[in-house]
Amino acid sequence: MKRKARSAGMGGMAGDKRRLRPLIRSAGVRFALAYALVFGVSAFILAFSIWYSTLGLLQHQVEAEVRADEFGLLEHESMGGLGALTVAIANRMADAANVNAIYLLVDPTGRPMIGNLDSWPRGLTGLREWYELPVQRQGVASVALMRATLFPDGSRLLVGRDVQARSELRLILRDALIWAFGIMVALGAFGALLIRSLFRRIIQDVAETTRAISRGELSRRVPVSGVGDEFDELAVVINDMLERLGRLMDGVRQVSNAIAHDLRTPVARARTRLEDAALHAHTPETMSAAIERAISDLDGITGIFEALLRISEIEAGSRRAAFAAVDLAPMLHDMDELYAAVAEERGLKLDTSISGPLPVIGDRQLVQQAVANLLDNALKFSPINGVIRFQAQRHEQVVEIVVADRGPGIPEKERARATERFYRGEAARHTQGSGLGLSLVAAVAQLHGGTLYLGDNQVPDEPNTGLRAVLVLPANVPPLKFVAASLPRRS
Amino acid sequence: MRILVVEDDKDVASFVVKGLKEAGHAVEHTDNGRDGLFMAASENFDAIILDRMLPGGIDGLRLLETLRAQDNVTPVLFLSALGQVDDRVKGLKAGGDDYLTKPFAFAELLARVEALTRRGKSDGPTTRLAVGDLEMDLLSRSVRRGAQKIELQPREFRLLEYLMRHAGQVVTRTMLLEGVWDYHFDPQTNVIDVHISRLRQKIDKPFDQPLLHTVRNAGYMLRVEEP
């Protein structure tokens, strides 16, 4: 089908079709057409209603006049008979104000007795009904609106008004409407073109930016006009997206660099051990000891990979499908119990205060791992006899988990980078670790719509400030009506 | 024990088969899903070690689902390079009893397989556990060794219960983390060692014969030492 259309397009007539189709496909043209249609239809309705109500009003006025006229004449007839009626009609016809008035009184045989019509109009047969018919007034053709009355003796009276002038008004109005329609079409087309070019200009900014980005100019952004309209909003949203994509790309680049660098060290170590053993181990014991150490080095590398995968899995957001409403308090109590023993073993003190319940919507295991990483860090960096504060409480809309140690802390300028993968601060450079712990905590926080704050742990009379890590997660607060419903019961 | 290993990687398979044989088990091995399903369905095994990704049209998940659809309840341990949480959940949902990610330590695999087969056997509700003169009453939640009553914290009680249920078997640190603390990752800190040494203080220190042993490069084992 497609091929056929294309080959037909080579011919003359179909050439237009080919040009037209992309035109209709353009969203700008579609918007413009829709605009023109809406404009045209509304203008037409407006004009038509003016036309209709003007003519309707005139018609009403004429009918009321005729009715009053007829009523007066009938009164004359009932008081003074046909004679009085004839006099009244003659009087009225003589009045110059009644140029448009039409009267005709005929006797039972249909012969005119008095009036300004040459003959009884053909087609006027009913009584007390409105007719609009062509009539002859002293030989001049005209149009009249009229109605007839029958008297008991068989004579008939016709009262009406000449509406030739009104018919002319109708024609004038019609012509005006046709003109107006033409102007409407022109205005609509002009408006449509305007909208289309406006639309194009706005789209063009976005299109140019994305084109530039796909060419590799990753720093390009959509210009924001500053007017604050919908298109500005769109531009801001797109720019935010680009910003985030840029950060992710940087992250990927940085991680692949880091993997190359940071895994080189343990791989080199394992390799050296094995080679050294192969060359210099003279006893089976030293040989197997070297192999064991190399295995544990390799296990360390596997651990790094696992942590990396875990973080990227979390950042991808797929774990959100497993989110459930959980109370973190029991889990944190368990962790306190698990870590308090370790702290004691190392001559440290874990100062815990957990006030539950701590309801959140999330992945219990991930929060557990995040808190475990914070506690692992605190244990690792705490000096002997140090106190590690482990607190968890709910503040209205958030659940706050704090792990604060008296270790060397993280200097302010390093904090922003501390959650980057493989980043190791000055103080941590010579300790064991992969530099992935805080990255995971930050990823978990972000997945839950929370934040990880790193700050100083200020303690009076202490030289070391230490690190205060605060994991803030949004609390799972029940809807307000439930709170309200449970209030009276509580009181 | 009779164990079926379905694994297509030659090196991993031969390493696993050799290790299991050394540990005293009878091992059958196949390298594809079709044969694996046939053997698992037609013969009796105490446990199956199953790779997730297999050649031959039937992967590990399909194999297990087919097997479970036939009401075959042989314990199955997945051995897979797919280590994400979702993969693990999928494996367990398909009817797997345990999930171990490659690379792995053989001691971990052995301990887990042996734990699986033990779990298959004792299904009835137990109210008392005993290892040597160490006794645990699960109803009154009390522990005594010989004539002496031992006071344990709730978590120590659960730790000991886990060890006693797997008495005579190697229990690895990861198994304890998962089984007792519901941790599904390895913390950087040696938390398990600390808690084991505390438990040891209570159940072994005051007595002549130690029951809780450390197995080098593997984990711990609760058993009565042969004299």
mmCIF file with all atom_site columns, C-alpha atoms in Angstrom, chain A residues 384-460:
data_model
loop_
_atom_site.group_PDB
_atom_site.id
_atom_site.type_symbol
_atom_site.label_atom_id
_atom_site.label_alt_id
_atom_site.label_comp_id
_atom_site.label_asym_id
_atom_site.label_entity_id
_atom_site.label_seq_id
_atom_site.pdbx_PDB_ins_code
_atom_site.Cartn_x
_atom_site.Cartn_y
_atom_site.Cartn_z
_atom_site.occupancy
_atom_site.B_iso_or_equiv
_atom_site.pdbx_formal_charge
_atom_site.auth_seq_id
_atom_site.auth_comp_id
_atom_site.auth_asym_id
_atom_site.auth_atom_id
_atom_site.pdbx_PDB_model_num
ATOM 1  C CA . ILE A 1 384 ? 38.425 3.281  72.565 1.00 0.00 ? 384 ILE A CA 1
ATOM 2  C CA . ASN A 1 385 ? 35.944 4.204  75.317 1.00 0.00 ? 385 ASN A CA 1
ATOM 3  C CA . GLY A 1 386 ? 33.921 6.131  72.794 1.00 0.00 ? 386 GLY A CA 1
ATOM 4  C CA . VAL A 1 387 ? 30.197 6.447  73.051 1.00 0.00 ? 387 VAL A CA 1
ATOM 5  C CA . ILE A 1 388 ? 28.042 5.800  69.995 1.00 0.00 ? 388 ILE A CA 1
ATOM 6  C CA . ARG A 1 389 ? 24.621 7.333  70.106 1.00 0.00 ? 389 ARG A CA 1
ATOM 7  C CA . PHE A 1 390 ? 21.931 5.320  68.357 1.00 0.00 ? 390 PHE A CA 1
ATOM 8  C CA . GLN A 1 391 ? 18.558 7.058  68.377 1.00 0.00 ? 391 GLN A CA 1
ATOM 9  C CA . ALA A 1 392 ? 15.318 6.598  66.535 1.00 0.00 ? 392 ALA A CA 1
ATOM 10 C CA . GLN A 1 393 ? 12.165 8.599  66.940 1.00 0.00 ? 393 GLN A CA 1
ATOM 11 C CA . ARG A 1 394 ? 9.253  9.959  65.019 1.00 0.00 ? 394 ARG A CA 1
ATOM 12 C CA . HIS A 1 395 ? 8.850  13.685 64.432 1.00 0.00 ? 395 HIS A CA 1
ATOM 13 C CA . GLU A 1 396 ? 5.354  14.192 63.046 1.00 0.00 ? 396 GLU A CA 1
ATOM 14 C CA . GLN A 1 397 ? 5.778  13.383 59.354 1.00 0.00 ? 397 GLN A CA 1
ATOM 15 C CA . VAL A 1 398 ? 9.194  11.756 59.486 1.00 0.00 ? 398 VAL A CA 1
ATOM 16 C CA . VAL A 1 399 ? 11.037 8.925  61.169 1.00 0.00 ? 399 VAL A CA 1
ATOM 17 C CA . GLU A 1 400 ? 14.542 9.909  62.156 1.00 0.00 ? 400 GLU A CA 1
ATOM 18 C CA . ILE A 1 401 ? 17.323 7.423  62.779 1.00 0.00 ? 401 ILE A CA 1
ATOM 19 C CA . VAL A 1 402 ? 20.520 8.903  64.184 1.00 0.00 ? 402 VAL A CA 1
ATOM 20 C CA . VAL A 1 403 ? 23.912 7.247  64.508 1.00 0.00 ? 403 VAL A CA 1
ATOM 21 C CA . ALA A 1 404 ? 26.506 9.540  66.048 1.00 0.00 ? 404 ALA A CA 1
ATOM 22 C CA . ASP A 1 405 ? 30.078 8.607  66.920 1.00 0.00 ? 405 ASP A CA 1
ATOM 23 C CA . ARG A 1 406 ? 33.136 10.330 68.390 1.00 0.00 ? 406 ARG A CA 1
ATOM 24 C CA . GLY A 1 407 ? 35.451 9.346  65.591 1.00 0.00 ? 407 GLY A CA 1
ATOM 25 C CA . PRO A 1 408 ? 37.313 11.691 63.282 1.00 0.00 ? 408 PRO A CA 1
ATOM 26 C CA . GLY A 1 409 ? 34.116 12.692 61.477 1.00 0.00 ? 409 GLY A CA 1
ATOM 27 C CA . ILE A 1 410 ? 33.941 13.925 57.915 1.00 0.00 ? 410 ILE A CA 1
ATOM 28 C CA . PRO A 1 411 ? 35.170 17.460 57.173 1.00 0.00 ? 411 PRO A CA 1
ATOM 29 C CA . GLU A 1 412 ? 32.503 19.724 55.744 1.00 0.00 ? 412 GLU A CA 1
ATOM 30 C CA . LYS A 1 413 ? 34.040 19.954 52.296 1.00 0.00 ? 413 LYS A CA 1
ATOM 31 C CA . GLU A 1 414 ? 34.121 16.183 51.933 1.00 0.00 ? 414 GLU A CA 1
ATOM 32 C CA . ARG A 1 415 ? 30.540 15.586 53.023 1.00 0.00 ? 415 ARG A CA 1
ATOM 33 C CA . ALA A 1 416 ? 28.898 16.151 49.684 1.00 0.00 ? 416 ALA A CA 1
ATOM 34 C CA . ARG A 1 417 ? 31.147 13.568 48.102 1.00 0.00 ? 417 ARG A CA 1
ATOM 35 C CA . ALA A 1 418 ? 31.016 11.105 50.995 1.00 0.00 ? 418 ALA A CA 1
ATOM 36 C CA . THR A 1 419 ? 28.050 9.291  49.525 1.00 0.00 ? 419 THR A CA 1
ATOM 37 C CA . GLU A 1 420 ? 29.665 8.844  46.127 1.00 0.00 ? 420 GLU A CA 1
ATOM 38 C CA . ARG A 1 421 ? 30.623 5.334  45.278 1.00 0.00 ? 421 ARG A CA 1
ATOM 39 C CA . PHE A 1 422 ? 34.179 4.420  46.273 1.00 0.00 ? 422 PHE A CA 1
ATOM 40 C CA . TYR A 1 423 ? 34.771 7.837  47.789 1.00 0.00 ? 423 TYR A CA 1
ATOM 41 C CA . ARG A 1 424 ? 36.985 7.545  50.818 1.00 0.00 ? 424 ARG A CA 1
ATOM 42 C CA . GLY A 1 425 ? 37.687 10.525 52.962 1.00 0.00 ? 425 GLY A CA 1
ATOM 43 C CA . GLU A 1 426 ? 41.161 11.469 54.223 1.00 0.00 ? 426 GLU A CA 1
ATOM 44 C CA . ALA A 1 427 ? 40.458 9.892  57.593 1.00 0.00 ? 427 ALA A CA 1
ATOM 45 C CA . ALA A 1 428 ? 39.149 6.675  56.096 1.00 0.00 ? 428 ALA A CA 1
ATOM 46 C CA . ARG A 1 429 ? 41.880 6.178  53.543 1.00 0.00 ? 429 ARG A CA 1
ATOM 47 C CA . HIS A 1 430 ? 43.939 3.879  55.712 1.00 0.00 ? 430 HIS A CA 1
ATOM 48 C CA . THR A 1 431 ? 41.122 1.838  57.194 1.00 0.00 ? 431 THR A CA 1
ATOM 49 C CA . GLN A 1 432 ? 39.561 -1.217 55.701 1.00 0.00 ? 432 GLN A CA 1
ATOM 50 C CA . GLY A 1 433 ? 36.481 -0.742 53.591 1.00 0.00 ? 433 GLY A CA 1
ATOM 51 C CA . SER A 1 434 ? 35.234 -0.332 50.084 1.00 0.00 ? 434 SER A CA 1
ATOM 52 C CA . GLY A 1 435 ? 33.898 3.223  50.160 1.00 0.00 ? 435 GLY A CA 1
ATOM 53 C CA . LEU A 1 436 ? 30.412 1.968  49.345 1.00 0.00 ? 436 LEU A CA 1
ATOM 54 C CA . GLY A 1 437 ? 28.759 1.959  52.764 1.00 0.00 ? 437 GLY A CA 1
ATOM 55 C CA . LEU A 1 438 ? 27.376 5.502  52.761 1.00 0.00 ? 438 LEU A CA 1
ATOM 56 C CA . SER A 1 439 ? 26.488 5.234  49.060 1.00 0.00 ? 439 SER A CA 1
ATOM 57 C CA . LEU A 1 440 ? 24.145 2.423  49.950 1.00 0.00 ? 440 LEU A CA 1
ATOM 58 C CA . VAL A 1 441 ? 22.640 4.347  52.865 1.00 0.00 ? 441 VAL A CA 1
ATOM 59 C CA . ALA A 1 442 ? 22.026 7.349  50.618 1.00 0.00 ? 442 ALA A CA 1
ATOM 60 C CA . ALA A 1 443 ? 20.497 5.126  47.936 1.00 0.00 ? 443 ALA A CA 1
ATOM 61 C CA . VAL A 1 444 ? 18.170 3.494  50.456 1.00 0.00 ? 444 VAL A CA 1
ATOM 62 C CA . ALA A 1 445 ? 17.146 6.909  51.798 1.00 0.00 ? 445 ALA A CA 1
ATOM 63 C CA . GLN A 1 446 ? 16.423 8.162  48.302 1.00 0.00 ? 446 GLN A CA 1
ATOM 64 C CA . LEU A 1 447 ? 14.438 5.055  47.407 1.00 0.00 ? 447 LEU A CA 1
ATOM 65 C CA . HIS A 1 448 ? 12.188 5.706  50.390 1.00 0.00 ? 448 HIS A CA 1
ATOM 66 C CA . GLY A 1 449 ? 11.789 9.374  49.546 1.00 0.00 ? 449 GLY A CA 1
ATOM 67 C CA . GLY A 1 450 ? 14.004 10.292 52.482 1.00 0.00 ? 450 GLY A CA 1
ATOM 68 C CA . THR A 1 451 ? 17.418 11.831 52.964 1.00 0.00 ? 451 THR A CA 1
ATOM 69 C CA . LEU A 1 452 ? 20.729 11.055 54.608 1.00 0.00 ? 452 LEU A CA 1
ATOM 70 C CA . TYR A 1 453 ? 22.187 14.029 56.477 1.00 0.00 ? 453 TYR A CA 1
ATOM 71 C CA . LEU A 1 454 ? 25.819 14.050 57.565 1.00 0.00 ? 454 LEU A CA 1
ATOM 72 C CA . GLY A 1 455 ? 26.850 16.522 60.195 1.00 0.00 ? 455 GLY A CA 1
ATOM 73 C CA . ASP A 1 456 ? 29.111 17.188 63.170 1.00 0.00 ? 456 ASP A CA 1
ATOM 74 C CA . ASN A 1 457 ? 28.453 15.355 66.392 1.00 0.00 ? 457 ASN A CA 1
ATOM 75 C CA . GLN A 1 458 ? 29.051 18.202 68.813 1.00 0.00 ? 458 GLN A CA 1
ATOM 76 C CA . VAL A 1 459 ? 29.648 17.000 72.359 1.00 0.00 ? 459 VAL A CA 1
ATOM 77 C CA . PRO A 1 460 ? 30.697 19.350 75.168 1.00 0.00 ? 460 PRO A CA 1
#
